[in-house]
PDB file of C-alpha atoms in Angstrom:
ATOM      1  CA  MET A 589     -34.053  -9.795  11.471  1.00  0.00           C
ATOM      2  CA  GLY A 590     -31.058  -7.384  12.168  1.00  0.00           C
ATOM      3  CA  ASN A 591     -28.796  -9.760  10.277  1.00  0.00           C
ATOM      4  CA  LEU A 592     -31.054  -9.968   7.228  1.00  0.00           C
ATOM      5  CA  ARG A 593     -31.700  -6.054   7.335  1.00  0.00           C
ATOM      6  CA  CYS A 594     -27.894  -5.713   7.182  1.00  0.00           C
ATOM      7  CA  GLN A 595     -27.711  -8.143   4.328  1.00  0.00           C
ATOM      8  CA  ARG A 596     -30.403  -6.342   1.970  1.00  0.00           C
ATOM      9  CA  ILE A 597     -28.606  -3.235   2.904  1.00  0.00           C
ATOM     10  CA  THR A 598     -25.158  -4.492   1.814  1.00  0.00           C
ATOM     11  CA  LEU A 599     -26.428  -5.970  -1.412  1.00  0.00           C
ATOM     12  CA  PHE A 600     -28.377  -2.747  -2.297  1.00  0.00           C
ATOM     13  CA  CYS A 601     -24.852  -0.755  -1.894  1.00  0.00           C
ATOM     14  CA  ARG A 602     -22.917  -3.386  -3.623  1.00  0.00           C
ATOM     15  CA  ASN A 603     -25.262  -3.244  -6.717  1.00  0.00           C
ATOM     16  CA  PHE A 604     -25.602   0.379  -6.353  1.00  0.00           C
ATOM     17  CA  THR A 605     -21.769   0.513  -6.734  1.00  0.00           C
ATOM     18  CA  ARG A 606     -21.647  -1.986  -9.619  1.00  0.00           C
ATOM     19  CA  TRP A 607     -23.965  -0.111 -11.548  1.00  0.00           C
ATOM     20  CA  PHE A 608     -22.312   3.427 -10.543  1.00  0.00           C
ATOM     21  CA  LEU A 609     -19.026   1.995 -11.820  1.00  0.00           C
ATOM     22  CA  LEU A 610     -20.843   0.739 -15.208  1.00  0.00           C
ATOM     23  CA  ALA A 611     -22.193   4.192 -15.897  1.00  0.00           C
ATOM     24  CA  PHE A 612     -19.055   5.756 -14.908  1.00  0.00           C
ATOM     25  CA  THR A 613     -17.253   3.524 -17.222  1.00  0.00           C
ATOM     26  CA  ILE A 614     -19.543   4.012 -20.043  1.00  0.00           C
ATOM     27  CA  LEU A 615     -19.610   7.697 -19.829  1.00  0.00           C
ATOM     28  CA  ILE A 616     -15.933   8.191 -19.945  1.00  0.00           C
ATOM     29  CA  PHE A 617     -15.598   5.694 -22.703  1.00  0.00           C
ATOM     30  CA  VAL A 618     -18.046   7.911 -24.538  1.00  0.00           C
ATOM     31  CA  PHE A 619     -16.487  11.222 -23.763  1.00  0.00           C
ATOM     32  CA  ALA A 620     -13.170   9.535 -25.069  1.00  0.00           C
ATOM     33  CA  LEU A 621     -14.433   8.236 -28.084  1.00  0.00           C
ATOM     34  CA  LEU A 622     -16.087  11.870 -29.316  1.00  0.00           C
ATOM     35  CA  SER A 623     -13.698  14.329 -27.816  1.00  0.00           C
ATOM     36  CA  GLY A 624     -11.191  15.149 -29.895  1.00  0.00           C
ATOM     37  CA  SER A 625     -13.021  13.594 -33.138  1.00  0.00           C
ATOM     38  CA  GLU A 626     -13.659  17.209 -34.505  1.00  0.00           C
ATOM     39  CA  GLY A 627      -9.810  17.452 -34.755  1.00  0.00           C
ATOM     40  CA  TYR A 628     -10.172  14.732 -37.655  1.00  0.00           C
ATOM     41  CA  GLY A 629     -13.253  15.837 -39.517  1.00  0.00           C
ATOM     42  CA  SER A 630     -17.020  15.654 -37.974  1.00  0.00           C
ATOM     43  CA  GLY A 631     -19.085  13.157 -38.141  1.00  0.00           C
ATOM     44  CA  PHE A 632     -18.531   9.323 -38.241  1.00  0.00           C
ATOM     45  CA  LYS A 633     -15.136   9.246 -39.700  1.00  0.00           C
ATOM     46  CA  GLY A 634     -13.749  11.836 -36.921  1.00  0.00           C
ATOM     47  CA  VAL A 635     -15.041   9.448 -34.159  1.00  0.00           C
ATOM     48  CA  ILE A 636     -13.616   6.268 -36.152  1.00  0.00           C
ATOM     49  CA  LYS A 637     -10.133   7.876 -36.479  1.00  0.00           C
ATOM     50  CA  ASN A 638     -10.124   9.362 -32.730  1.00  0.00           C
ATOM     51  CA  SER A 639     -11.404   5.722 -31.432  1.00  0.00           C
ATOM     52  CA  PRO A 640      -7.605   4.891 -30.265  1.00  0.00           C
ATOM     53  CA  ASN A 641      -8.262   7.540 -27.565  1.00  0.00           C
ATOM     54  CA  ALA A 642     -10.855   5.554 -25.999  1.00  0.00           C
ATOM     55  CA  LEU A 643      -9.023   2.044 -25.947  1.00  0.00           C
ATOM     56  CA  PRO A 644      -7.950   2.489 -22.236  1.00  0.00           C
ATOM     57  CA  TRP A 645     -11.524   3.236 -21.119  1.00  0.00           C
ATOM     58  CA  LEU A 646     -12.254   0.028 -23.431  1.00  0.00           C
ATOM     59  CA  LEU A 647      -9.990  -1.910 -20.877  1.00  0.00           C
ATOM     60  CA  LEU A 648     -11.996  -0.334 -17.851  1.00  0.00           C
ATOM     61  CA  LEU A 649     -14.979  -1.750 -19.371  1.00  0.00           C
ATOM     62  CA  VAL A 650     -13.321  -5.284 -19.324  1.00  0.00           C
ATOM     63  CA  VAL A 651     -12.249  -4.418 -15.673  1.00  0.00           C
ATOM     64  CA  ASN A 652     -15.763  -3.726 -14.948  1.00  0.00           C
ATOM     65  CA  PHE A 653     -16.952  -7.396 -16.418  1.00  0.00           C
ATOM     66  CA  ILE A 654     -14.083  -8.745 -13.699  1.00  0.00           C
ATOM     67  CA  VAL A 655     -15.881  -6.615 -11.099  1.00  0.00           C
ATOM     68  CA  TRP A 656     -19.457  -8.240 -11.836  1.00  0.00           C
ATOM     69  CA  LYS A 657     -17.776 -11.830 -12.387  1.00  0.00           C
ATOM     70  CA  SER A 658     -15.563 -11.875  -9.262  1.00  0.00           C
ATOM     71  CA  GLU A 659     -15.715  -8.762  -6.475  1.00  0.00           C
ATOM     72  CA  LEU A 660     -12.369  -9.349  -4.803  1.00  0.00           C
ATOM     73  CA  ILE A 661     -10.373  -9.946  -8.036  1.00  0.00           C
ATOM     74  CA  GLY A 662     -12.175  -7.311  -9.733  1.00  0.00           C
ATOM     75  CA  SER A 663     -11.896  -4.454  -7.183  1.00  0.00           C
ATOM     76  CA  ILE A 664      -8.234  -5.052  -6.936  1.00  0.00           C
ATOM     77  CA  VAL A 665      -7.712  -4.956 -10.323  1.00  0.00           C
ATOM     78  CA  LEU A 666      -9.880  -1.469 -10.544  1.00  0.00           C
ATOM     79  CA  ILE A 667      -7.679   0.029  -8.052  1.00  0.00           C
ATOM     80  CA  VAL A 668      -4.661  -1.141  -9.858  1.00  0.00           C
ATOM     81  CA  PHE A 669      -6.532   0.363 -12.929  1.00  0.00           C
ATOM     82  CA  ALA A 670      -6.785   3.600 -11.489  1.00  0.00           C
ATOM     83  CA  ILE A 671      -3.377   4.088 -10.151  1.00  0.00           C
ATOM     84  CA  ALA A 672      -2.138   3.094 -13.553  1.00  0.00           C
ATOM     85  CA  ALA A 673      -4.493   5.724 -15.551  1.00  0.00           C
ATOM     86  CA  GLY A 674      -3.164   8.273 -12.543  1.00  0.00           C
ATOM     87  CA  PHE A 675       0.388   7.887 -13.367  1.00  0.00           C
ATOM     88  CA  PHE A 676      -0.378   7.814 -17.127  1.00  0.00           C
ATOM     89  CA  PHE A 677      -2.663  11.043 -17.008  1.00  0.00           C
ATOM     90  CA  GLY A 678       0.029  12.644 -14.749  1.00  0.00           C
ATOM     91  CA  ALA A 679      -2.900  13.023 -11.953  1.00  0.00           C
ATOM     92  CA  PHE A 680      -0.053  12.603  -9.150  1.00  0.00           C
ATOM     93  CA  THR A 681       2.227  15.433 -10.193  1.00  0.00           C
ATOM     94  CA  ASP A 682       0.214  18.310 -12.099  1.00  0.00           C
ATOM     95  CA  ASN A 683      -3.168  17.073 -13.326  1.00  0.00           C
ATOM     96  CA  SER A 684      -5.426  17.528 -10.516  1.00  0.00           C
ATOM     97  CA  PHE A 685      -8.555  17.106 -13.060  1.00  0.00           C
ATOM     98  CA  ALA A 686      -7.642  13.625 -13.884  1.00  0.00           C
ATOM     99  CA  LEU A 687      -6.826  12.840 -10.165  1.00  0.00           C
ATOM    100  CA  PHE A 688     -10.266  13.909  -8.836  1.00  0.00           C
ATOM    101  CA  VAL A 689     -12.355  13.144 -11.701  1.00  0.00           C
ATOM    102  CA  ILE A 690     -10.841   9.515 -12.670  1.00  0.00           C
ATOM    103  CA  THR A 691      -8.254   8.381 -10.142  1.00  0.00           C
ATOM    104  CA  ILE A 692      -9.704   9.022  -6.821  1.00  0.00           C
ATOM    105  CA  PRO A 693     -13.174   8.054  -7.777  1.00  0.00           C
ATOM    106  CA  LEU A 694     -11.858   4.601  -9.523  1.00  0.00           C
ATOM    107  CA  ILE A 695     -10.153   4.351  -6.014  1.00  0.00           C
ATOM    108  CA  ILE A 696     -12.886   4.783  -3.788  1.00  0.00           C
ATOM    109  CA  LEU A 697     -14.991   2.474  -5.869  1.00  0.00           C
ATOM    110  CA  GLY A 698     -12.670   0.008  -5.538  1.00  0.00           C
ATOM    111  CA  ILE A 699     -12.253  -0.273  -1.828  1.00  0.00           C
ATOM    112  CA  MET A 700     -16.042  -0.045  -1.611  1.00  0.00           C
ATOM    113  CA  LEU A 701     -16.287  -3.130  -3.321  1.00  0.00           C
ATOM    114  CA  MET A 702     -13.464  -4.811  -1.455  1.00  0.00           C
ATOM    115  CA  MET A 703     -15.401  -4.068   1.760  1.00  0.00           C
ATOM    116  CA  TYR A 704     -18.854  -5.411   0.661  1.00  0.00           C
ATOM    117  CA  HIS A 705     -16.953  -8.536  -0.358  1.00  0.00           C
ATOM    118  CA  THR A 706     -15.544  -8.763   3.162  1.00  0.00           C
ATOM    119  CA  CYS A 707     -18.638  -7.781   4.631  1.00  0.00           C
ATOM    120  CA  GLN A 708     -20.298 -10.432   2.500  1.00  0.00           C
ATOM    121  CA  MET A 709     -17.965 -13.207   3.423  1.00  0.00           C
ATOM    122  CA  ARG A 710     -18.520 -12.117   7.446  1.00  0.00           C
ATOM    123  CA  GLN A 711     -22.052 -12.393   7.175  1.00  0.00           C
ATOM    124  CA  LYS A 712     -21.869 -16.025   5.092  1.00  0.00           C
ATOM    125  CA  LYS A 713     -19.683 -17.042   8.253  1.00  0.00           C
ATOM    126  CA  SER A 714     -21.471 -15.752  11.132  1.00  0.00           C
ATOM    127  CA  GLY A 715     -24.961 -17.153   9.594  1.00  0.00           C
TER     128      GLY A 715
END
């Protein structure tokens, strides 16, 4: 009975983390797409001209897809993406906003997904 409860809690936490990562990714993608578009003119044309700013976050959507398909590989790719984004945005030198809003949450989510995968593998081995 206790093992079944542990499995349900792990499944809930894993799904919550996946959905949180998806929501986080979509919010950052939309923010990157819309912020700065007023510099190119308001409206749809400005968003289209600003769309190259959202390309790294489109890559994060691909990473999110990998996480949903293969949790272990996806979590490793997510952590690598977070560290690369940290270097790209200067989060480790002078941009504390990028460090605390982008890099650290993505690393934490990647570590959590890795832990859920490990826990699930242990549960499969034990019973």
